[in-house]
mmCIF file of C-alpha atoms in Angstrom:
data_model
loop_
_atom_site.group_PDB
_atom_site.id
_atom_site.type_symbol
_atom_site.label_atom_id
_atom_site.label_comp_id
_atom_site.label_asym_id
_atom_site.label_seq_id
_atom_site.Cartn_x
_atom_site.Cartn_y
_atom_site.Cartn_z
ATOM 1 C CA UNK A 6 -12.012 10.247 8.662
ATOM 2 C CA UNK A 7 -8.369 10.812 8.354
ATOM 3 C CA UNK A 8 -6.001 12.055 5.236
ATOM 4 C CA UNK A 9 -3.608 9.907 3.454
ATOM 5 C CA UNK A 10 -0.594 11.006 1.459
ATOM 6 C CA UNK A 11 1.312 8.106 -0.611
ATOM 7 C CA UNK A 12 5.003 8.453 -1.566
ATOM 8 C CA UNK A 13 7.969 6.237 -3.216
ATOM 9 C CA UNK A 14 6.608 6.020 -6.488
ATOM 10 C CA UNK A 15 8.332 5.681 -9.709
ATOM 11 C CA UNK A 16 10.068 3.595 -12.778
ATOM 12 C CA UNK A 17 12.252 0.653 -11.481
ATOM 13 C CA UNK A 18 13.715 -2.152 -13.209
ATOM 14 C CA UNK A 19 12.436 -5.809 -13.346
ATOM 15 C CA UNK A 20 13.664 -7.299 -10.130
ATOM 16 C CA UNK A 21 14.589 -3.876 -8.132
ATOM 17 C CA UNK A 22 12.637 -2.674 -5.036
ATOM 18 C CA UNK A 23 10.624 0.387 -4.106
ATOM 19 C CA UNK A 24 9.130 1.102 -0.992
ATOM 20 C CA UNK A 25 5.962 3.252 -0.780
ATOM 21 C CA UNK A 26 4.911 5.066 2.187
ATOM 22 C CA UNK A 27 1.565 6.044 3.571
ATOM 23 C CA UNK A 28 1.230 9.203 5.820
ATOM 24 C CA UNK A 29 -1.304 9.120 7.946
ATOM 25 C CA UNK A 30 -3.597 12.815 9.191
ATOM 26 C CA UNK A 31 -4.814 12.741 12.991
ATOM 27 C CA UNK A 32 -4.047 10.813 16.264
ATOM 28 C CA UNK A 33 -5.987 7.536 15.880
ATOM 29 C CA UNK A 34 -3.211 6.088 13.654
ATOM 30 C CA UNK A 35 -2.281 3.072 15.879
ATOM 31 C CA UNK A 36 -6.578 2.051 15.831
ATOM 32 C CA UNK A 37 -6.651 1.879 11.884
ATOM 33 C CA UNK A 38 -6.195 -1.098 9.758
ATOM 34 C CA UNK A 39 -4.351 0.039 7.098
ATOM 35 C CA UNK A 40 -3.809 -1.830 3.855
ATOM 36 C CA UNK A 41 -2.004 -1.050 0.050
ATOM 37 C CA UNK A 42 -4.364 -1.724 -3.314
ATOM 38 C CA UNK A 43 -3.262 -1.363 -6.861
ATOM 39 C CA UNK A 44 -5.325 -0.797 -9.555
ATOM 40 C CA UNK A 45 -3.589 -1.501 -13.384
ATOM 41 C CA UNK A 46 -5.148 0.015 -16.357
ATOM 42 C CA UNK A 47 -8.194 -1.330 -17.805
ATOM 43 C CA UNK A 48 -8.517 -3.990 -14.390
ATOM 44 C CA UNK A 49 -10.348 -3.660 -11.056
ATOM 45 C CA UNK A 50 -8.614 -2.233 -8.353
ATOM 46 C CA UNK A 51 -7.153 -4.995 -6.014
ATOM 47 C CA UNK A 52 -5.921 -5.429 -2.063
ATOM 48 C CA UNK A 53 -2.366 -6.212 -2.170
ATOM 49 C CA UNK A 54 -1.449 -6.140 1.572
ATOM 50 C CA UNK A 55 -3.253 -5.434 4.514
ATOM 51 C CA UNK A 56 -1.681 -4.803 8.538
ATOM 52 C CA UNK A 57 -4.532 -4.835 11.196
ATOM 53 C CA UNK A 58 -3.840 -2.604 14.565
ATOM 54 C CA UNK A 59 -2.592 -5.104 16.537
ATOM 55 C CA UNK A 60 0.355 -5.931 13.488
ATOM 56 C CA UNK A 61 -1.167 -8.951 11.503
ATOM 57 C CA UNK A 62 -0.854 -9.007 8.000
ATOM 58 C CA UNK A 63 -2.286 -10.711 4.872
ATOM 59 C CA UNK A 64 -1.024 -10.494 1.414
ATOM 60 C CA UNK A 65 -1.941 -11.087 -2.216
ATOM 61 C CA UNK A 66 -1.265 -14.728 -3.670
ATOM 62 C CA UNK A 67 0.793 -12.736 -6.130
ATOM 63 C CA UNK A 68 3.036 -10.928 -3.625
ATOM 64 C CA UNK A 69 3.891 -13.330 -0.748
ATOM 65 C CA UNK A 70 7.631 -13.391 -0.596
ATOM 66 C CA UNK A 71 8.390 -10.460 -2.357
ATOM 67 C CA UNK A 72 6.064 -7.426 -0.850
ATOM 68 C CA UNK A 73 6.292 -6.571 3.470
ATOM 69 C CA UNK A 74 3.746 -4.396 4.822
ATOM 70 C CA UNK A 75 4.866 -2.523 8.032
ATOM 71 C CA UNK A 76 3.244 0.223 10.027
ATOM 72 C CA UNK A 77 4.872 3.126 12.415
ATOM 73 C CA UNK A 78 3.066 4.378 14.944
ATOM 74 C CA UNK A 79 5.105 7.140 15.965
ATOM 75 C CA UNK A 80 5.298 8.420 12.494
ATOM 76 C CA UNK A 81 1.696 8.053 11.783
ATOM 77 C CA UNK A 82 3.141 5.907 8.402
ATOM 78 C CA UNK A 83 2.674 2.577 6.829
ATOM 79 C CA UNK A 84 4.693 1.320 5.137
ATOM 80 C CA UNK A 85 5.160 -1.516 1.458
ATOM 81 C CA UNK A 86 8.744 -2.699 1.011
ATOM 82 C CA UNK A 87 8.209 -4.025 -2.546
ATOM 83 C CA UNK A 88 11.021 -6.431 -3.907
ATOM 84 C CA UNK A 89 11.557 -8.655 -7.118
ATOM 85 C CA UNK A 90 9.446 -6.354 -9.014
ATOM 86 C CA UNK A 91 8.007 -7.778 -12.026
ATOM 87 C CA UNK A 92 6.508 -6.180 -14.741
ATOM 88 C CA UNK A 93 2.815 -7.303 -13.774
ATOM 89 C CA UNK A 94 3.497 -5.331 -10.283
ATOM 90 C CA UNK A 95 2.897 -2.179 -12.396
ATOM 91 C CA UNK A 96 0.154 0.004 -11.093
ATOM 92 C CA UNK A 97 -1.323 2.913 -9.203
ATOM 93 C CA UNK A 98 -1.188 2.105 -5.612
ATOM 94 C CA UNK A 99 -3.435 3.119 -3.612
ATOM 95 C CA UNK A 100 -3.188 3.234 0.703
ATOM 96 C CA UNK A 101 -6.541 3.165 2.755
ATOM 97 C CA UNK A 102 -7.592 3.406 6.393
ATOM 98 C CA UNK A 103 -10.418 1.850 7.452
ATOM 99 C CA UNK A 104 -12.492 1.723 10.973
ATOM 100 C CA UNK A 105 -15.875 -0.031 11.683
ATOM 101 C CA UNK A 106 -17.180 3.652 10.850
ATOM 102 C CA UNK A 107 -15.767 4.921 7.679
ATOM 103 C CA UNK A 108 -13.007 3.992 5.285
ATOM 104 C CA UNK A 109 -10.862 6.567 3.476
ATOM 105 C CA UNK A 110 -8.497 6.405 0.382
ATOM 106 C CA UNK A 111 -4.917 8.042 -0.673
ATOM 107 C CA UNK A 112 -4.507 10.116 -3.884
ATOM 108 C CA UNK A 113 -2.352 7.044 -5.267
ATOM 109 C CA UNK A 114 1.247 6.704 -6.820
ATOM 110 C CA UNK A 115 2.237 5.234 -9.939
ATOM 111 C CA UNK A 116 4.709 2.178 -9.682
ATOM 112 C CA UNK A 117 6.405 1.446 -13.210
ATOM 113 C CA UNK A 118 8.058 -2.134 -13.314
ATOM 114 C CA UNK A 119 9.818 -1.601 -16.876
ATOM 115 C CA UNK A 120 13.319 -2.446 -18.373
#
């Protein structure tokens, strides 16, 4: 499996940006699909963008226009440029890795959409 370390947290205002980063353990990076969850209190935890290996990516009904998911393979990093943040948006996000053998989960960082 491999270790993840989110960053980029924090407390923005309605309508500012944010953009998280995922730092990726080991040399496999560029074989991973590598998506961003959130999880807000008291709800399930939820995929909000996803970037296969070979660069396609999927997003959350609720995010399409505003979120971009982007991977670096030299850096080992993926990352969530996260604009027109609303309120809702607030959350622990979460990064994962995944294979067809194992799947493995960041720590998380708390994003705080609040005025």
């Amino acid at each position: 499996q491999v270790q993840l370390v989110e960053s980029g947290g924090g407390l923005v205002q309605p309508g500012g940006s944010l953009r998280l980063s995922c730092a990726a353990s080991g040399s496999m990076f560029g074989g991973y699909a590598m998506s961003w969850y959130r999880q807000a209190p008291g709800k399930q935890r939820e995929l909000v963008a996803g970037i296969t290996s070979g660069g396609a990516t999927n997003y959350a009904d609720s995010v399409k226009g505003r979120f971009a998911i982007s991977r670096d393979s030299s850096k080992n990093t993926v990352y969530l440029q996260m604009n027109s943040l609303k309120p809702e948006d607030t959350a622990v996000y979460y990064c994962n890795a995944k294979t067809s053998f194992w799947s493995s989960w960041g720590q998380g960082t708390q994003v705080t959409v609040s005025s």
